[in-house]
Amino acid sequence: MPALLPPGTPAVPVTCLSKECWPAMREALAPQHRAYCAAVDFAPKAGRLVLLPGEDGTLARVLYGVGKGGGNGFGEPGGDRLIAGKLPGLLPPGNYRFDVEDAAFDPAEATLAWLLGSYRFTRYKTGRAGPALVAPDGVDAGEIVRIASAVAMGRDLVNTPANDLGPAEIEAATRDLAARHGAALAVTLGEDLAREFPLIHAVGAASPRAPRLIDLTWGAPDAPLVILVGKGVAFDTGGLDIKPSSGMLLMKKDMGGAAASLAAADMIMGAGLPIRLRLLIPAVENAVSGDAFRPGDVVRSRAGLSVEVGNTDAEGRLILADALALADAETPDLLIDFATLTGAARVALGPDLPAYFTEDDALADAVMRAGEAAMDPVWRMPLHAPYASLLDSKVADINNVSGGPFAGAITAALFLRRFAPKTKAHVHFDLYGWNPSSKPGRPEGGEVQTARLVYALLKGRYRG
Ligand code: BES
Ligand code: MN
Ligand code: ZN
């Protein structure tokens, strides 16, 4: 789990250098260090490191190029505010501290980046112990460690393969989180699930690992109610509309929405935000068997709408629909769902930029700003109402897919909106939950997207 060394622990100083501050810094270096930097042709390019020895040959200091980082937005070409997240992978084992020389350098951001970049998935293969960082003066180390720990927990869940992470293990992870924060947990299974959440039951019916609705509640009953909903598909084969092998390979990550919602809940409860929190996770495995739901099936949803299953691979919106119907009936002040919902959103925005949808323009602006503040970027897509007719069904109130290839992320979002019609303050995140390759602070593999954003959003909305 992420940790920082206490302030004052002896450590090698790491100076993060922007291009702008390098010329003055170079002049201020000890002569042998200046000569060494010239000899190895060091320039403070983003991600470049030089290790400088002391007279006794031990490591005396580290210079690290951050390019246009440190205070620049991710919209800025060449600026990566998580650039310090590359350091744990570059430095030899040992203790380090940031040496602040540059006014633009933000020690809190760099510390978070370091911890996010220190993450390794060690359940099956242990790595060597990495370098450790001393908590900089004047930063809220507890808060940074809490955020990084929540992300690490979520990444572990995404990275854990489906043979070791089914609906029951998603429940166990939620139970563990509830116990850590004194939250209440209720789980609906079996015949109760079939009666109360028919779509969750239908999608999960093929698997011997029972589908369920996991329901966590925390906080003062009279505080504003915020409901988070996370798509918890432990594995998505596509069902009878089975995916080709290339499309199925990564589908252990189809609970990436649940992981994000759990990480956000961890941050919210850990900080004691003045809200009442409800976290709903429909957890299923979309499997293939004689009990599987079929293309053409019609299911009466919790909300009362009948749903025609045009495609069993559009399972995420089905299980979310029943959870959203429960959420809508509670009249939340804010409703947020997280889901690895469509390939179409990834075609539009790529792996690093989750799409979000909301009808509320002021809320949309707040989401965008929270994403920038939290270094957790997203991009808004439209709930274009005329496309709702693409989901018309001849036999039911709605089809779970449109017949054609267009606007797949939008029609999925419009489908979800039908099940929470009363709640205008509703944000839907369509995310990827995976880093295809390593970038600073974002190691290859499972990723928690939008949780830090949501935490920042709620801090702004409820703590002022
Ligand atoms: N879990 C997938 C979406 C997905 C696929 C996310 C690949 C990220 C990467 C979802 O359940 C799904 O299969 N969606 C289908 C919907 C289609 C059948 C309308 C898709 O996007 O192809
Ligand atoms: Mn699917
Ligand atoms: Zn899916």
Tab-separated table of C-alpha atoms and ligand atoms in Angstrom:
chain	number	residue	atom	x	y	z
A	1	MET	CA	0.000	0.000	0.000
A	2	PRO	CA	1.245	3.531	-0.794
A	3	ALA	CA	3.149	5.252	1.988
A	4	LEU	CA	5.380	8.273	2.603
A	5	LEU	CA	8.338	8.513	4.957
A	6	PRO	CA	7.988	11.031	7.813
A	7	PRO	CA	9.383	14.540	7.181
A	8	GLY	CA	13.004	14.810	8.231
A	9	THR	CA	13.977	11.237	7.251
A	10	PRO	CA	17.482	11.376	5.712
A	11	ALA	CA	17.066	11.153	1.961
A	12	VAL	CA	18.688	11.987	-1.365
A	13	PRO	CA	17.322	15.264	-2.764
A	14	VAL	CA	15.578	15.144	-6.153
A	15	THR	CA	15.410	18.478	-7.932
A	16	CYS	CA	12.640	18.707	-10.529
A	17	LEU	CA	13.734	21.071	-13.278
A	18	SER	CA	11.626	22.836	-15.843
A	19	LYS	CA	13.336	24.067	-19.025
A	20	GLU	CA	12.887	27.613	-17.755
A	21	CYS	CA	14.751	27.183	-14.475
A	22	TRP	CA	17.603	24.959	-15.740
A	23	PRO	CA	20.083	27.657	-16.908
A	24	ALA	CA	20.169	29.327	-13.474
A	25	MET	CA	20.237	25.944	-11.697
A	26	ARG	CA	23.166	24.752	-13.775
A	27	GLU	CA	25.234	27.777	-12.738
A	28	ALA	CA	24.443	27.083	-9.085
A	29	LEU	CA	25.640	23.441	-9.239
A	30	ALA	CA	28.867	22.272	-7.625
A	31	PRO	CA	31.594	22.487	-10.329
A	32	GLN	CA	32.062	18.691	-10.603
A	33	HIS	CA	28.289	18.207	-10.933
A	34	ARG	CA	28.084	20.893	-13.609
A	35	ALA	CA	30.908	19.163	-15.451
A	36	TYR	CA	29.221	15.778	-15.109
A	37	CYS	CA	25.928	17.112	-16.498
A	38	ALA	CA	27.836	18.508	-19.486
A	39	ALA	CA	29.754	15.231	-19.946
A	40	VAL	CA	26.547	13.132	-20.111
A	41	ASP	CA	24.782	15.833	-22.158
A	42	PHE	CA	22.024	16.232	-19.582
A	43	ALA	CA	19.145	18.480	-20.571
A	44	PRO	CA	15.966	18.828	-18.490
A	45	LYS	CA	13.756	17.118	-21.054
A	46	ALA	CA	10.599	15.645	-19.566
A	47	GLY	CA	11.434	12.348	-17.872
A	48	ARG	CA	15.253	12.666	-18.104
A	49	LEU	CA	17.263	11.916	-15.017
A	50	VAL	CA	20.835	12.416	-13.926
A	51	LEU	CA	22.271	10.778	-10.794
A	52	LEU	CA	25.060	12.853	-9.223
A	53	PRO	CA	27.607	11.180	-6.896
A	54	GLY	CA	29.136	12.733	-3.801
A	55	GLU	CA	32.879	12.746	-3.159
A	56	ASP	CA	32.616	9.360	-1.409
A	57	GLY	CA	30.862	7.855	-4.431
A	58	THR	CA	27.429	7.613	-2.808
A	59	LEU	CA	24.392	9.172	-4.449
A	60	ALA	CA	24.393	12.876	-3.502
A	61	ARG	CA	21.548	14.326	-5.521
A	62	VAL	CA	19.259	13.707	-8.472
A	63	LEU	CA	18.229	16.134	-11.195
A	64	TYR	CA	15.018	15.356	-13.045
A	65	GLY	CA	13.592	17.094	-16.088
A	66	VAL	CA	9.872	17.850	-15.984
A	67	GLY	CA	9.571	19.626	-19.336
A	68	LYS	CA	6.634	21.984	-19.238
A	69	GLY	CA	5.101	20.171	-16.261
A	70	GLY	CA	4.632	21.616	-12.804
A	71	GLY	CA	1.557	23.781	-12.940
A	72	ASN	CA	0.737	23.412	-16.622
A	73	GLY	CA	-2.539	21.837	-17.667
A	74	PHE	CA	-2.720	18.548	-19.518
A	75	GLY	CA	-4.105	20.534	-22.456
A	76	GLU	CA	-0.677	22.148	-22.767
A	77	PRO	CA	1.486	20.415	-25.392
A	78	GLY	CA	4.402	18.690	-23.710
A	79	GLY	CA	3.091	19.348	-20.201
A	80	ASP	CA	2.373	16.300	-18.060
A	81	ARG	CA	1.527	17.131	-14.463
A	82	LEU	CA	2.078	13.481	-13.499
A	83	ILE	CA	5.642	13.527	-14.865
A	84	ALA	CA	7.090	12.875	-11.372
A	85	GLY	CA	5.225	9.565	-11.500
A	86	LYS	CA	8.021	8.193	-13.668
A	87	LEU	CA	10.623	8.618	-10.921
A	88	PRO	CA	9.848	5.453	-8.908
A	89	GLY	CA	10.579	3.404	-12.024
A	90	LEU	CA	13.862	5.225	-12.731
A	91	LEU	CA	15.504	5.625	-9.330
A	92	PRO	CA	17.543	2.982	-7.522
A	93	PRO	CA	16.119	1.724	-4.207
A	94	GLY	CA	16.619	4.187	-1.376
A	95	ASN	CA	15.036	7.206	0.292
A	96	TYR	CA	14.386	10.403	-1.653
A	97	ARG	CA	12.896	13.839	-1.047
A	98	PHE	CA	11.833	16.601	-3.386
A	99	ASP	CA	14.143	19.585	-3.328
A	100	VAL	CA	12.017	22.578	-4.276
A	101	GLU	CA	13.986	25.025	-6.420
A	102	ASP	CA	11.346	26.012	-8.947
A	103	ALA	CA	8.379	28.182	-7.993
A	104	ALA	CA	6.240	26.401	-10.593
A	105	PHE	CA	6.888	23.026	-8.950
A	106	ASP	CA	3.860	21.737	-7.047
A	107	PRO	CA	5.032	19.324	-4.311
A	108	ALA	CA	1.534	17.965	-3.598
A	109	GLU	CA	0.950	17.044	-7.260
A	110	ALA	CA	4.428	15.550	-7.561
A	111	THR	CA	3.931	13.484	-4.415
A	112	LEU	CA	0.632	12.082	-5.685
A	113	ALA	CA	2.242	11.372	-9.052
A	114	TRP	CA	5.093	9.521	-7.309
A	115	LEU	CA	2.695	7.331	-5.322
A	116	LEU	CA	0.501	6.628	-8.374
A	117	GLY	CA	3.637	5.707	-10.318
A	118	SER	CA	4.896	3.409	-7.547
A	119	TYR	CA	1.955	1.032	-7.988
A	120	ARG	CA	2.745	-2.565	-8.957
A	121	PHE	CA	0.330	-5.498	-9.200
A	122	THR	CA	2.021	-8.024	-6.926
A	123	ARG	CA	-0.687	-10.639	-6.316
A	124	TYR	CA	0.992	-13.281	-8.486
A	125	LYS	CA	4.461	-11.915	-9.102
A	126	THR	CA	6.385	-9.871	-6.575
A	127	GLY	CA	8.672	-7.106	-7.732
A	128	ARG	CA	11.693	-5.597	-6.000
A	129	ALA	CA	11.078	-2.933	-3.388
A	130	GLY	CA	11.037	0.463	-5.081
A	131	PRO	CA	12.417	3.812	-3.888
A	132	ALA	CA	10.621	5.611	-1.052
A	133	LEU	CA	9.663	9.280	-0.786
A	134	VAL	CA	9.770	11.578	2.232
A	135	ALA	CA	6.577	13.606	2.690
A	136	PRO	CA	7.349	17.194	1.627
A	137	ASP	CA	6.775	19.998	4.132
A	138	GLY	CA	3.478	21.777	3.852
A	139	VAL	CA	1.534	19.109	1.950
A	140	ASP	CA	-1.363	17.116	3.365
A	141	ALA	CA	0.436	13.766	3.292
A	142	GLY	CA	-2.506	11.904	4.829
A	143	GLU	CA	-4.843	13.082	2.069
A	144	ILE	CA	-2.378	12.184	-0.699
A	145	VAL	CA	-1.771	8.712	0.747
A	146	ARG	CA	-5.536	8.160	1.086
A	147	ILE	CA	-6.088	9.078	-2.566
A	148	ALA	CA	-3.224	6.893	-3.801
A	149	SER	CA	-4.352	3.978	-1.618
A	150	ALA	CA	-7.886	4.168	-3.002
A	151	VAL	CA	-6.481	4.131	-6.546
A	152	ALA	CA	-4.215	1.186	-5.723
A	153	MET	CA	-7.167	-0.767	-4.310
A	154	GLY	CA	-9.179	-0.122	-7.479
A	155	ARG	CA	-6.273	-1.024	-9.762
A	156	ASP	CA	-5.787	-4.299	-7.871
A	157	LEU	CA	-9.448	-5.155	-8.447
A	158	VAL	CA	-9.211	-4.420	-12.181
A	159	ASN	CA	-5.955	-6.338	-12.533
A	160	THR	CA	-7.186	-9.413	-10.680
A	161	PRO	CA	-8.293	-11.946	-13.276
A	162	ALA	CA	-11.875	-13.190	-13.293
A	163	ASN	CA	-10.955	-16.647	-11.954
A	164	ASP	CA	-10.072	-14.906	-8.698
A	165	LEU	CA	-12.558	-12.023	-8.907
A	166	GLY	CA	-16.216	-12.870	-9.464
A	167	PRO	CA	-19.371	-11.198	-8.146
A	168	ALA	CA	-18.738	-12.654	-4.652
A	169	GLU	CA	-15.232	-11.166	-4.539
A	170	ILE	CA	-16.542	-7.762	-5.680
A	171	GLU	CA	-18.969	-8.043	-2.767
A	172	ALA	CA	-16.109	-8.997	-0.418
A	173	ALA	CA	-14.090	-5.951	-1.518
A	174	THR	CA	-17.102	-3.718	-0.872
A	175	ARG	CA	-17.669	-5.375	2.509
A	176	ASP	CA	-14.047	-4.719	3.417
A	177	LEU	CA	-14.408	-1.055	2.409
A	178	ALA	CA	-17.636	-0.762	4.435
A	179	ALA	CA	-15.937	-2.265	7.488
A	180	ARG	CA	-12.995	0.139	7.201
A	181	HIS	CA	-15.312	3.160	7.185
A	182	GLY	CA	-18.174	2.007	9.392
A	183	ALA	CA	-20.649	1.856	6.502
A	184	ALA	CA	-23.661	-0.457	6.252
A	185	LEU	CA	-23.865	-3.116	3.548
A	186	ALA	CA	-26.860	-4.940	2.091
A	187	VAL	CA	-26.741	-7.499	-0.723
A	188	THR	CA	-29.642	-8.797	-2.809
A	189	LEU	CA	-29.269	-12.275	-4.323
A	190	GLY	CA	-31.246	-15.227	-5.651
A	191	GLU	CA	-35.038	-15.067	-5.824
A	192	ASP	CA	-35.036	-11.615	-4.248
A	193	LEU	CA	-32.772	-10.404	-7.026
A	194	ALA	CA	-34.972	-11.992	-9.709
A	195	ARG	CA	-38.019	-10.206	-8.283
A	196	GLU	CA	-36.481	-6.815	-7.446
A	197	PHE	CA	-33.759	-6.444	-10.111
A	198	PRO	CA	-34.878	-8.560	-13.075
A	199	LEU	CA	-32.269	-7.230	-15.518
A	200	ILE	CA	-29.353	-7.931	-13.173
A	201	HIS	CA	-30.743	-11.404	-12.641
A	202	ALA	CA	-31.173	-12.033	-16.375
A	203	VAL	CA	-27.645	-10.928	-17.310
A	204	GLY	CA	-26.061	-12.960	-14.509
A	205	ALA	CA	-28.177	-16.089	-14.929
A	206	ALA	CA	-25.708	-18.049	-17.091
A	207	SER	CA	-22.938	-18.046	-14.510
A	208	PRO	CA	-22.673	-20.405	-11.542
A	209	ARG	CA	-21.300	-17.377	-9.684
A	210	ALA	CA	-24.510	-15.724	-8.476
A	211	PRO	CA	-25.321	-12.194	-9.664
A	212	ARG	CA	-26.122	-9.640	-6.983
A	213	LEU	CA	-26.855	-6.017	-6.171
A	214	ILE	CA	-24.382	-4.677	-3.616
A	215	ASP	CA	-25.632	-1.669	-1.652
A	216	LEU	CA	-23.401	0.348	0.708
A	217	THR	CA	-24.717	3.239	2.831
A	218	TRP	CA	-22.651	5.714	4.840
A	219	GLY	CA	-22.961	9.133	6.475
A	220	ALA	CA	-25.496	11.244	8.308
A	221	PRO	CA	-29.097	10.468	7.244
A	222	ASP	CA	-29.977	14.154	6.905
A	223	ALA	CA	-26.946	15.117	4.767
A	224	PRO	CA	-27.387	15.573	0.970
A	225	LEU	CA	-27.688	12.195	-0.705
A	226	VAL	CA	-25.093	11.260	-3.343
A	227	ILE	CA	-25.502	7.912	-5.106
A	228	LEU	CA	-22.650	6.254	-6.988
A	229	VAL	CA	-23.365	3.322	-9.304
A	230	GLY	CA	-20.543	1.137	-10.698
A	231	LYS	CA	-20.778	-1.454	-13.473
A	232	GLY	CA	-19.493	-4.683	-11.965
A	233	VAL	CA	-19.197	-7.181	-14.804
A	234	ALA	CA	-16.523	-9.522	-13.449
A	235	PHE	CA	-16.016	-10.914	-16.947
A	236	ASP	CA	-17.769	-10.066	-20.201
A	237	THR	CA	-17.769	-12.901	-22.733
A	238	GLY	CA	-20.516	-11.051	-24.599
A	239	GLY	CA	-22.960	-13.795	-23.648
A	240	LEU	CA	-24.618	-15.704	-26.498
A	241	ASP	CA	-23.654	-12.775	-28.753
A	242	ILE	CA	-20.160	-13.917	-27.911
A	243	LYS	CA	-17.137	-11.702	-28.447
A	244	PRO	CA	-14.268	-12.764	-30.698
A	245	SER	CA	-11.113	-13.689	-28.784
A	246	SER	CA	-9.446	-10.332	-29.434
A	247	GLY	CA	-12.443	-8.508	-27.980
A	248	MET	CA	-12.687	-10.821	-24.968
A	249	LEU	CA	-9.026	-10.821	-23.960
A	250	LEU	CA	-9.190	-7.820	-21.616
A	251	MET	CA	-12.712	-8.322	-20.317
A	252	LYS	CA	-11.625	-8.985	-16.741
A	253	LYS	CA	-11.558	-5.199	-16.614
A	254	ASP	CA	-15.311	-4.916	-17.247
A	255	MET	CA	-15.735	-4.171	-13.547
A	256	GLY	CA	-13.604	-1.023	-13.995
A	257	GLY	CA	-16.665	1.119	-13.252
A	258	ALA	CA	-17.218	-0.716	-9.975
A	259	ALA	CA	-13.518	-0.264	-9.149
A	260	ALA	CA	-13.761	3.476	-9.839
A	261	SER	CA	-16.895	3.803	-7.715
A	262	LEU	CA	-15.239	1.891	-4.851
A	263	ALA	CA	-12.125	4.080	-5.057
A	264	ALA	CA	-14.236	7.262	-5.082
A	265	ALA	CA	-16.237	5.979	-2.094
A	266	ASP	CA	-12.977	5.212	-0.269
A	267	MET	CA	-11.748	8.792	-0.798
A	268	ILE	CA	-15.115	10.330	0.164
A	269	MET	CA	-15.502	8.316	3.365
A	270	GLY	CA	-11.826	8.629	4.272
A	271	ALA	CA	-12.119	12.424	4.104
A	272	GLY	CA	-15.419	12.430	5.985
A	273	LEU	CA	-17.211	14.565	3.391
A	274	PRO	CA	-20.507	15.953	4.751
A	275	ILE	CA	-22.796	13.859	2.547
A	276	ARG	CA	-24.891	10.742	2.775
A	277	LEU	CA	-23.299	8.249	0.411
A	278	ARG	CA	-24.974	5.310	-1.268
A	279	LEU	CA	-22.895	3.023	-3.486
A	280	LEU	CA	-24.719	0.553	-5.732
A	281	ILE	CA	-22.813	-2.154	-7.597
A	282	PRO	CA	-24.674	-4.589	-9.805
A	283	ALA	CA	-22.178	-7.482	-9.903
A	284	VAL	CA	-22.496	-10.242	-12.500
A	285	GLU	CA	-20.533	-12.438	-14.830
A	286	ASN	CA	-21.781	-12.249	-18.438
A	287	ALA	CA	-21.247	-15.922	-19.267
A	288	VAL	CA	-22.428	-18.532	-21.759
A	289	SER	CA	-24.540	-21.535	-20.718
A	290	GLY	CA	-27.981	-23.104	-21.145
A	291	ASP	CA	-29.264	-20.639	-18.567
A	292	ALA	CA	-28.018	-17.629	-20.505
A	293	PHE	CA	-30.400	-14.818	-21.476
A	294	ARG	CA	-30.892	-14.719	-25.223
A	295	PRO	CA	-31.071	-12.266	-28.083
A	296	GLY	CA	-34.755	-11.432	-28.466
A	297	ASP	CA	-35.660	-12.021	-24.834
A	298	VAL	CA	-37.910	-9.380	-23.321
A	299	VAL	CA	-37.429	-8.556	-19.641
A	300	ARG	CA	-39.627	-6.338	-17.479
A	301	SER	CA	-37.154	-4.047	-15.694
A	302	ARG	CA	-37.322	-2.788	-12.121
A	303	ALA	CA	-38.518	0.583	-13.441
A	304	GLY	CA	-41.454	-1.164	-15.167
A	305	LEU	CA	-40.191	-0.581	-18.698
A	306	SER	CA	-39.998	-3.728	-20.821
A	307	VAL	CA	-36.607	-4.190	-22.458
A	308	GLU	CA	-35.917	-6.184	-25.618
A	309	VAL	CA	-32.464	-7.739	-25.636
A	310	GLY	CA	-31.172	-6.821	-29.074
A	311	ASN	CA	-27.673	-7.905	-28.104
A	312	THR	CA	-26.504	-9.817	-25.030
A	313	ASP	CA	-23.143	-8.038	-25.257
A	314	ALA	CA	-24.819	-4.742	-24.327
A	315	GLU	CA	-25.141	-6.162	-20.799
A	316	GLY	CA	-23.676	-3.241	-18.859
A	317	ARG	CA	-26.558	-0.887	-19.591
A	318	LEU	CA	-29.017	-3.623	-18.563
A	319	ILE	CA	-27.592	-4.169	-15.100
A	320	LEU	CA	-27.073	-0.423	-14.616
A	321	ALA	CA	-30.700	0.246	-15.597
A	322	ASP	CA	-32.067	-1.611	-12.569
A	323	ALA	CA	-29.549	0.015	-10.209
A	324	LEU	CA	-30.339	3.469	-11.645
A	325	ALA	CA	-34.058	2.838	-11.178
A	326	LEU	CA	-33.431	2.222	-7.475
A	327	ALA	CA	-31.251	5.347	-7.290
A	328	ASP	CA	-33.830	7.519	-9.071
A	329	ALA	CA	-36.532	6.523	-6.588
A	330	GLU	CA	-34.363	7.841	-3.744
A	331	THR	CA	-34.309	11.399	-5.216
A	332	PRO	CA	-30.565	11.904	-4.784
A	333	ASP	CA	-29.006	15.358	-4.841
A	334	LEU	CA	-26.431	13.918	-7.256
A	335	LEU	CA	-26.275	10.609	-9.140
A	336	ILE	CA	-23.057	9.399	-10.758
A	337	ASP	CA	-22.527	6.162	-12.632
A	338	PHE	CA	-19.228	4.679	-13.780
A	339	ALA	CA	-19.011	2.017	-16.504
A	340	THR	CA	-16.752	0.406	-19.076
A	341	LEU	CA	-19.808	0.690	-21.265
A	342	THR	CA	-18.958	1.007	-24.957
A	343	GLY	CA	-16.198	0.421	-27.449
A	344	ALA	CA	-17.635	3.443	-29.268
A	345	ALA	CA	-16.530	5.833	-26.503
A	346	ARG	CA	-12.996	4.455	-26.894
A	347	VAL	CA	-13.052	4.896	-30.652
A	348	ALA	CA	-14.082	8.520	-30.095
A	349	LEU	CA	-11.739	9.500	-27.258
A	350	GLY	CA	-9.099	6.774	-26.865
A	351	PRO	CA	-8.131	4.948	-23.679
A	352	ASP	CA	-7.050	7.923	-21.547
A	353	LEU	CA	-10.100	10.151	-21.810
A	354	PRO	CA	-13.356	8.869	-20.339
A	355	ALA	CA	-16.517	10.319	-21.862
A	356	TYR	CA	-19.117	11.907	-19.637
A	357	PHE	CA	-22.742	12.750	-20.215
A	358	THR	CA	-25.083	15.033	-18.306
A	359	GLU	CA	-28.063	17.265	-19.108
A	360	ASP	CA	-27.021	19.767	-16.448
A	361	ASP	CA	-24.672	22.333	-18.040
A	362	ALA	CA	-23.499	23.855	-14.752
A	363	LEU	CA	-22.710	20.380	-13.452
A	364	ALA	CA	-20.921	19.587	-16.728
A	365	ASP	CA	-18.643	22.599	-16.218
A	366	ALA	CA	-17.953	21.569	-12.630
A	367	VAL	CA	-17.061	18.046	-13.787
A	368	MET	CA	-14.639	19.391	-16.389
A	369	ARG	CA	-12.946	21.666	-13.847
A	370	ALA	CA	-12.742	18.918	-11.225
A	371	GLY	CA	-11.076	16.654	-13.788
A	372	GLU	CA	-8.460	19.289	-14.509
A	373	ALA	CA	-7.852	19.985	-10.828
A	374	ALA	CA	-7.505	16.290	-10.006
A	375	MET	CA	-5.356	15.455	-13.086
A	376	ASP	CA	-8.128	13.023	-14.046
A	377	PRO	CA	-9.236	14.339	-17.446
A	378	VAL	CA	-12.569	13.611	-19.149
A	379	TRP	CA	-14.474	14.929	-22.143
A	380	ARG	CA	-18.184	15.721	-22.443
A	381	MET	CA	-20.347	14.041	-25.066
A	382	PRO	CA	-23.951	14.972	-25.897
A	383	LEU	CA	-27.178	13.307	-24.782
A	384	HIS	CA	-28.575	14.067	-28.229
A	385	ALA	CA	-32.268	13.388	-27.632
A	386	PRO	CA	-33.290	12.662	-31.262
A	387	TYR	CA	-31.035	9.585	-31.219
A	388	ALA	CA	-33.281	8.031	-28.567
A	389	SER	CA	-35.522	6.769	-31.377
A	390	LEU	CA	-32.647	4.480	-32.466
A	391	LEU	CA	-33.552	2.384	-29.414
A	392	ASP	CA	-37.213	1.892	-30.448
A	393	SER	CA	-38.417	-1.703	-30.204
A	394	LYS	CA	-41.330	-3.288	-32.041
A	395	VAL	CA	-42.134	-5.620	-29.156
A	396	ALA	CA	-41.041	-3.773	-26.005
A	397	ASP	CA	-40.750	-0.279	-24.549
A	398	ILE	CA	-37.077	-0.071	-25.472
A	399	ASN	CA	-34.315	-2.106	-27.146
A	400	ASN	CA	-30.938	-2.337	-25.430
A	401	VAL	CA	-29.122	-1.577	-28.706
A	402	SER	CA	-29.681	0.420	-31.844
A	403	GLY	CA	-29.692	-1.492	-35.083
A	404	GLY	CA	-26.862	0.476	-36.654
A	405	PRO	CA	-23.226	1.362	-36.176
A	406	PHE	CA	-23.617	5.054	-35.272
A	407	ALA	CA	-23.341	6.984	-31.979
A	408	GLY	CA	-22.906	3.907	-29.816
A	409	ALA	CA	-21.723	5.757	-26.694
A	410	ILE	CA	-24.565	8.275	-26.997
A	411	THR	CA	-27.312	5.683	-27.450
A	412	ALA	CA	-25.954	3.761	-24.450
A	413	ALA	CA	-26.083	6.960	-22.371
A	414	LEU	CA	-29.616	7.717	-23.616
A	415	PHE	CA	-30.654	4.178	-22.663
A	416	LEU	CA	-29.413	4.775	-19.095
A	417	ARG	CA	-31.236	8.117	-18.863
A	418	ARG	CA	-34.585	6.366	-19.458
A	419	PHE	CA	-34.160	4.597	-16.108
A	420	ALA	CA	-33.397	7.683	-13.992
A	421	PRO	CA	-35.790	10.244	-15.518
A	422	LYS	CA	-36.427	12.253	-12.335
A	423	THR	CA	-32.758	12.878	-11.487
A	424	LYS	CA	-31.454	15.804	-13.527
A	425	ALA	CA	-28.123	15.994	-11.668
A	426	HIS	CA	-26.915	12.735	-13.190
A	427	VAL	CA	-23.428	12.205	-14.595
A	428	HIS	CA	-22.634	9.066	-16.584
A	429	PHE	CA	-18.972	8.170	-17.132
A	430	ASP	CA	-18.087	5.806	-19.985
A	431	LEU	CA	-14.501	4.805	-19.212
A	432	TYR	CA	-11.827	2.324	-20.294
A	433	GLY	CA	-10.254	1.340	-16.973
A	434	TRP	CA	-6.948	0.302	-18.486
A	435	ASN	CA	-3.574	1.773	-19.456
A	436	PRO	CA	-2.483	0.044	-22.688
A	437	SER	CA	1.102	1.205	-22.040
A	438	SER	CA	2.905	2.853	-19.139
A	439	LYS	CA	2.921	6.630	-18.813
A	440	PRO	CA	4.151	8.670	-15.811
A	441	GLY	CA	1.951	7.845	-12.810
A	442	ARG	CA	-0.093	5.404	-14.918
A	443	PRO	CA	1.587	1.973	-15.038
A	444	GLU	CA	0.435	-0.403	-17.762
A	445	GLY	CA	-2.642	-2.397	-16.725
A	446	GLY	CA	-5.758	-1.717	-14.695
A	447	GLU	CA	-6.559	1.947	-14.109
A	448	VAL	CA	-8.982	3.801	-11.886
A	449	GLN	CA	-10.458	6.600	-13.976
A	450	THR	CA	-12.710	9.455	-12.778
A	451	ALA	CA	-12.571	8.589	-9.037
A	452	ARG	CA	-10.194	11.449	-8.178
A	453	LEU	CA	-12.344	13.729	-10.331
A	454	VAL	CA	-15.512	12.758	-8.463
A	455	TYR	CA	-13.819	13.221	-5.105
A	456	ALA	CA	-12.679	16.724	-6.147
A	457	LEU	CA	-16.164	17.487	-7.499
A	458	LEU	CA	-17.860	16.490	-4.247
A	459	LYS	CA	-15.336	18.405	-2.143
A	460	GLY	CA	-16.171	21.537	-4.144
A	461	ARG	CA	-19.920	20.925	-4.094
A	462	TYR	CA	-20.369	19.980	-0.447
A	463	ARG	CA	-17.401	21.323	1.509
A	464	GLY	CA	-17.130	24.644	-0.341
B	1	BES	N1	-17.727	-4.049	-21.873
B	1	BES	C1	-18.110	-3.758	-23.201
B	1	BES	C2	-17.602	-2.417	-23.692
B	1	BES	C3	-16.159	-2.282	-23.940
B	1	BES	C4	-15.523	-3.010	-24.920
B	1	BES	C5	-15.443	-1.340	-23.237
B	1	BES	C6	-14.202	-2.830	-25.166
B	1	BES	C7	-14.135	-1.152	-23.483
B	1	BES	C8	-13.498	-1.907	-24.456
B	1	BES	C9	-19.617	-3.730	-23.306
B	1	BES	O1	-20.305	-4.599	-22.493
B	1	BES	C10	-19.918	-4.102	-24.728
B	1	BES	O2	-19.666	-5.211	-25.084
B	1	BES	N2	-20.449	-3.134	-25.500
B	1	BES	C11	-20.740	-3.347	-26.857
B	1	BES	C12	-22.122	-2.786	-27.110
B	1	BES	C13	-22.680	-3.165	-28.457
B	1	BES	C14	-23.050	-4.634	-28.453
B	1	BES	C15	-23.891	-2.311	-28.723
B	1	BES	C16	-19.716	-2.616	-27.703
B	1	BES	O3	-19.333	-1.496	-27.339
B	1	BES	O4	-19.283	-3.170	-28.705
B	2	MN	MN	-20.560	-6.511	-23.359
B	3	ZN	ZN	-19.411	-5.151	-20.766
